[in-house]
PDB file of C-alpha atoms in Angstrom:
ATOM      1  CA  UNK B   1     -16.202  16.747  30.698  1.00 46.00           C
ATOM      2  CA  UNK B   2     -13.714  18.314  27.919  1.00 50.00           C
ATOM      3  CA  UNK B   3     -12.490  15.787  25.473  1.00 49.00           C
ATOM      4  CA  UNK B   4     -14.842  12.935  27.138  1.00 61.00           C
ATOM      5  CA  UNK B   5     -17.590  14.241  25.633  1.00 64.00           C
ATOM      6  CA  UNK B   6     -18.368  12.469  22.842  1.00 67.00           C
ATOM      7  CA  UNK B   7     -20.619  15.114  21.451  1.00 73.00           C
ATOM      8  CA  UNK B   8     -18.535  17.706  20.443  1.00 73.00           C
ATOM      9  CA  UNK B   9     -15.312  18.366  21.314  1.00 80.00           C
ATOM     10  CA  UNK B  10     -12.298  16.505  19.695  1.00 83.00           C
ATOM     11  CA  UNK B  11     -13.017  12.939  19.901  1.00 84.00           C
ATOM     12  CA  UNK B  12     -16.262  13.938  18.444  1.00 86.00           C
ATOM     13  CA  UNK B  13     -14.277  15.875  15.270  1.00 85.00           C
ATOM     14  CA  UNK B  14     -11.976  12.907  15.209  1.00 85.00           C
ATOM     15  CA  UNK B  15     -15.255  10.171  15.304  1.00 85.00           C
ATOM     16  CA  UNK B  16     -16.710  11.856  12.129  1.00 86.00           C
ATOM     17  CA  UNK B  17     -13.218  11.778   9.748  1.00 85.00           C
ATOM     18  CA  UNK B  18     -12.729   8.170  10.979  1.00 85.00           C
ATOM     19  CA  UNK B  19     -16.242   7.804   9.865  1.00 88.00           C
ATOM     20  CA  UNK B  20     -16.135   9.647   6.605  1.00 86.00           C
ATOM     21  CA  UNK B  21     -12.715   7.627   5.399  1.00 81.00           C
ATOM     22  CA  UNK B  22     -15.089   4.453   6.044  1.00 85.00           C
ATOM     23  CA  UNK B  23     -17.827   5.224   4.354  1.00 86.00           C
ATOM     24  CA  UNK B  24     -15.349   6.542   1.401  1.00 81.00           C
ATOM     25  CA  UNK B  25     -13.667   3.273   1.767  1.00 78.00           C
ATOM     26  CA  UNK B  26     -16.493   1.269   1.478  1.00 84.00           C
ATOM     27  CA  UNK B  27     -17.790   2.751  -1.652  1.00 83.00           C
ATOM     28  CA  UNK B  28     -14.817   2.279  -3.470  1.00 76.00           C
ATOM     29  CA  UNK B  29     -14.087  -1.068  -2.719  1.00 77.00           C
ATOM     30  CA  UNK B  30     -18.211  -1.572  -3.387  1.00 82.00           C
ATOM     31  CA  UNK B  31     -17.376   0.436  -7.708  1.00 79.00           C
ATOM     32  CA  UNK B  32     -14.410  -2.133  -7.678  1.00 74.00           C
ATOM     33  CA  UNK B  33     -16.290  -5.252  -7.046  1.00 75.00           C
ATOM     34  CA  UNK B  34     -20.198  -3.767  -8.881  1.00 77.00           C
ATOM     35  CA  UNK B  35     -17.627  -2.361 -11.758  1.00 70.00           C
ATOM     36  CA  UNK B  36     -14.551  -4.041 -12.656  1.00 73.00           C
ATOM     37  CA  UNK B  37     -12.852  -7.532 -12.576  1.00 79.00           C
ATOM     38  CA  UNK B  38     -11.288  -7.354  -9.422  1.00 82.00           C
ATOM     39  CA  UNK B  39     -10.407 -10.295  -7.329  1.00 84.00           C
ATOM     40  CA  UNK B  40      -8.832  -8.918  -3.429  1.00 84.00           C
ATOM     41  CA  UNK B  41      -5.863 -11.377  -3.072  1.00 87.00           C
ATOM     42  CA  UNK B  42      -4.884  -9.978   0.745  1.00 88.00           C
ATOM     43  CA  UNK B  43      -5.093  -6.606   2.820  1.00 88.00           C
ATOM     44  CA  UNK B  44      -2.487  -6.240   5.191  1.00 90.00           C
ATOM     45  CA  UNK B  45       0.326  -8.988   3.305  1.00 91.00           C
ATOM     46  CA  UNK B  46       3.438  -9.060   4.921  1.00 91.00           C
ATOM     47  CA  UNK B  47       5.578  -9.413   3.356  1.00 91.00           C
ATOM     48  CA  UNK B  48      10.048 -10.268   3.880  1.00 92.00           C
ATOM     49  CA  UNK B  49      13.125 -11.076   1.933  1.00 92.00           C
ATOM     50  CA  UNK B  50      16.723 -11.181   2.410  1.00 92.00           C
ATOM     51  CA  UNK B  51      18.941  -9.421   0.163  1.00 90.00           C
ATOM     52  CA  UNK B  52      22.710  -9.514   0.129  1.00 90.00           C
ATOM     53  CA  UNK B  53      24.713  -6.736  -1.271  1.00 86.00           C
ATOM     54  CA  UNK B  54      28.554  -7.464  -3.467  1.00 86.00           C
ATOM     55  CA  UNK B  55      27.990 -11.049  -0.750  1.00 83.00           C
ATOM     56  CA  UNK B  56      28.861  -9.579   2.282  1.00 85.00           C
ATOM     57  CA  UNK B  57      26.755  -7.081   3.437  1.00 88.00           C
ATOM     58  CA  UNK B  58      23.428  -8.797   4.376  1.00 90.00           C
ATOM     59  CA  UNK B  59      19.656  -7.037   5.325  1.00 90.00           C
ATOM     60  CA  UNK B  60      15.999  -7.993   5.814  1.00 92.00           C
ATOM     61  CA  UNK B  61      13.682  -6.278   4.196  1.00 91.00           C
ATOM     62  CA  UNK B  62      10.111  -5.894   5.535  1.00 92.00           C
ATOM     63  CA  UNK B  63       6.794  -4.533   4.236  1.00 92.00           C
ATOM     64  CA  UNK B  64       2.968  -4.615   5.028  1.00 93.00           C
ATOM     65  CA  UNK B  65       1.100  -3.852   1.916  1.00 92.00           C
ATOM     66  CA  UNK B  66      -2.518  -2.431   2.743  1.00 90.00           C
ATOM     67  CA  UNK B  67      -4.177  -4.402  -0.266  1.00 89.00           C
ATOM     68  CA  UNK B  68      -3.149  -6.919  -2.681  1.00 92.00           C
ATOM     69  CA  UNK B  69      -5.702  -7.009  -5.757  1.00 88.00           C
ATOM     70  CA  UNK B  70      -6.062  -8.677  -9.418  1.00 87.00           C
ATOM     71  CA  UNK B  71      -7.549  -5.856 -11.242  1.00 83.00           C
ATOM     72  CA  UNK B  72      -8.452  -7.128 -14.774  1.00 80.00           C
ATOM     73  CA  UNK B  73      -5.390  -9.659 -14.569  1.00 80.00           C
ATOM     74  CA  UNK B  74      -2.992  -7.299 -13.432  1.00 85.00           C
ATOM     75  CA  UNK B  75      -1.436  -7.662  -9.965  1.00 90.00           C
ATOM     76  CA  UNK B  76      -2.164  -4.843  -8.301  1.00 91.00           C
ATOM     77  CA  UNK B  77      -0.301  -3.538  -4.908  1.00 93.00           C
ATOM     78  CA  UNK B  78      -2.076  -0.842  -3.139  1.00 89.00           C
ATOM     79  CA  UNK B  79      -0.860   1.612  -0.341  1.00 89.00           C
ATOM     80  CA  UNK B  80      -3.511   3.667   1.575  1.00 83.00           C
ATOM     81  CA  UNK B  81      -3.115   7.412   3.029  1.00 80.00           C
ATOM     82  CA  UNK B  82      -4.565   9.531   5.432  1.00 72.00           C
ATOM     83  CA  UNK B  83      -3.580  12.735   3.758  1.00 72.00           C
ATOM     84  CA  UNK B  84      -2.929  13.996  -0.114  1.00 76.00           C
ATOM     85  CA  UNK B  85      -0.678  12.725  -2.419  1.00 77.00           C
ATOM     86  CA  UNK B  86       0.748  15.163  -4.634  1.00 80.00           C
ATOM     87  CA  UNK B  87       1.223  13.791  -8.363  1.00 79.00           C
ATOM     88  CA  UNK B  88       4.824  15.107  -8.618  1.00 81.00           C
ATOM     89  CA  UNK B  89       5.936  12.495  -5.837  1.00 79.00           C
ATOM     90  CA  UNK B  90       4.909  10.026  -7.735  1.00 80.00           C
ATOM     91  CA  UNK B  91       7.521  10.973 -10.837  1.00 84.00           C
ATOM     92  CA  UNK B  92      11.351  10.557 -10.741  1.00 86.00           C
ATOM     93  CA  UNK B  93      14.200  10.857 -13.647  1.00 90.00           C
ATOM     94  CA  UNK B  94      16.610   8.658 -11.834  1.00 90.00           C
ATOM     95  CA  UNK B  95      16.247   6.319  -9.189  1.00 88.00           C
ATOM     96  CA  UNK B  96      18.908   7.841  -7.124  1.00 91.00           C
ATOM     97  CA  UNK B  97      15.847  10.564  -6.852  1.00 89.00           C
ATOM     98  CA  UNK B  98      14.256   8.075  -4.659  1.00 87.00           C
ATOM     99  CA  UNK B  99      17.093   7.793  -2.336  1.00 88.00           C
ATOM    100  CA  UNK B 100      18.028  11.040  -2.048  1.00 90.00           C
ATOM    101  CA  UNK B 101      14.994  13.258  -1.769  1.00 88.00           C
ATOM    102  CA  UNK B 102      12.364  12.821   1.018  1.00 88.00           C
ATOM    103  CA  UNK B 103       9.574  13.668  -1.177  1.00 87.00           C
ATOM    104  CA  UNK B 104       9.670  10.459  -3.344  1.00 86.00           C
ATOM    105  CA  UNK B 105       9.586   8.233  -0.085  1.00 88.00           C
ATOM    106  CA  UNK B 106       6.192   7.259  -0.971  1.00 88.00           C
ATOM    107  CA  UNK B 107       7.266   6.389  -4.435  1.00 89.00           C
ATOM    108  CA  UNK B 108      10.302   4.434  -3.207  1.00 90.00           C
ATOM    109  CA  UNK B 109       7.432   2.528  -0.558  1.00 91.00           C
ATOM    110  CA  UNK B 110       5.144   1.304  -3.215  1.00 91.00           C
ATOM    111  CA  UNK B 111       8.381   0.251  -5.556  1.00 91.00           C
ATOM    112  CA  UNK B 112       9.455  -1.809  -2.476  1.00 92.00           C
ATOM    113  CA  UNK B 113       6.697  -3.788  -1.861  1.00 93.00           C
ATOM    114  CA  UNK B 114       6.649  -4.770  -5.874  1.00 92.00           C
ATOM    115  CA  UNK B 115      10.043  -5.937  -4.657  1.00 92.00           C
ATOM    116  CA  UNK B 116       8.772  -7.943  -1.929  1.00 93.00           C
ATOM    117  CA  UNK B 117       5.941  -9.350  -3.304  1.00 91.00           C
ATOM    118  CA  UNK B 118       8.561 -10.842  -6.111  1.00 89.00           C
ATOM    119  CA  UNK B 119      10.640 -12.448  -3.379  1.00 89.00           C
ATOM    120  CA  UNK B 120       8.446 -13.140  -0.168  1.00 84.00           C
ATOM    121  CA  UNK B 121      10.297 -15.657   1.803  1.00 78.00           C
ATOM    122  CA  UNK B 122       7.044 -15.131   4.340  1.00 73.00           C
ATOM    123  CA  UNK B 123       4.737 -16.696   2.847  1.00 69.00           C
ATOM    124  CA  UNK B 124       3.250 -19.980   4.232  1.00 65.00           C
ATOM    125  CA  UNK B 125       1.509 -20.708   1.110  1.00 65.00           C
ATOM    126  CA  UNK B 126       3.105 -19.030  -2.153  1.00 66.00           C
ATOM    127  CA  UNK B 127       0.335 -20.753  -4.553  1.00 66.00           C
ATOM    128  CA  UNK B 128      -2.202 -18.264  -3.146  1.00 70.00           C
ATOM    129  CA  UNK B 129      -0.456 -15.714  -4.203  1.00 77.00           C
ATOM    130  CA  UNK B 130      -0.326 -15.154  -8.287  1.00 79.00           C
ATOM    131  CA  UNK B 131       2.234 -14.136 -10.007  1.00 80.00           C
ATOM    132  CA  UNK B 132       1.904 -11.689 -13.121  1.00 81.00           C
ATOM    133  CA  UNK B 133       5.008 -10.409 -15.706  1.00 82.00           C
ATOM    134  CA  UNK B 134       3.804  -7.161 -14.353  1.00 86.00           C
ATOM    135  CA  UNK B 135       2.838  -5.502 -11.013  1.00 89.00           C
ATOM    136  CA  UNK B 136       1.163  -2.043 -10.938  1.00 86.00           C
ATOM    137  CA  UNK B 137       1.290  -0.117  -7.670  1.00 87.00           C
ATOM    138  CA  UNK B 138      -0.655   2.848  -6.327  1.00 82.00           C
ATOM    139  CA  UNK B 139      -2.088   4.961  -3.293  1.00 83.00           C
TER     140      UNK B 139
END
């Protein structure tokens, strides 16, 4: 039977880490809602804007942010993922950093969908969607 087997094998490794992220999953969001003042706005908002650069260069810019939250009045944009995050990728000095080195992609990500959820031209109904001076982002 090899990899059929749901027993052993590894669908059966990759059944139990889908169904330890769950369970880990599910008892966070269960300390956010028993623990602190937080309101889930969406999970998976898309989210789109045109931008135009010196008027003549023109792009789209796309995002699907995992979970949009008010946590104690702050807007709060959250990105999920599967492996570690290392603190460091979270810093930069200069936001050419983000550009330039693949290691603050994640950090560039979450800074980009702040952007997006500022300028969402895909929303059908924007008054569902608060707006706060500030936006905190994390994984």
């Amino acid at each position: 039977m090899g990899d059929r087997d749901l027993k052993r094998g590894k669908i059966y490794l990759a059944q139990k880490v889908v169904e330890n992220m769950l369970s880990s999953y599910k008892e966070v969001i269960k300390d956010d809602l028993l623990y602190h003042n937080v309101t889930i706005i969406d999970s998976e908002m898309k989210m789109a804007t045109n931008i135009s650069i010196d008027g003549e260069q023109k792009m789209h810019l796309y995002g699907i942010a995992d979970r949009v939250e008010l946590r104690n009045d702050n807007l709060t944009i959250l990105d999920y993922k599967t492996g570690k995050v290392k603190p460091k990728e979270l810093e930069f000095n200069n936001i050419k950093e983000l550009f330039e080195l693949p290691e603050k992609k994640k950090l560039l990500q979450l800074m980009m969908y702040a952007y997006l959820y500022r300028h969402n031209e895909n929303c059908e109904n924007p008054n569902l969607y608060p707006q706060t001076e500030k936006i905190d982002c994390g994984i």
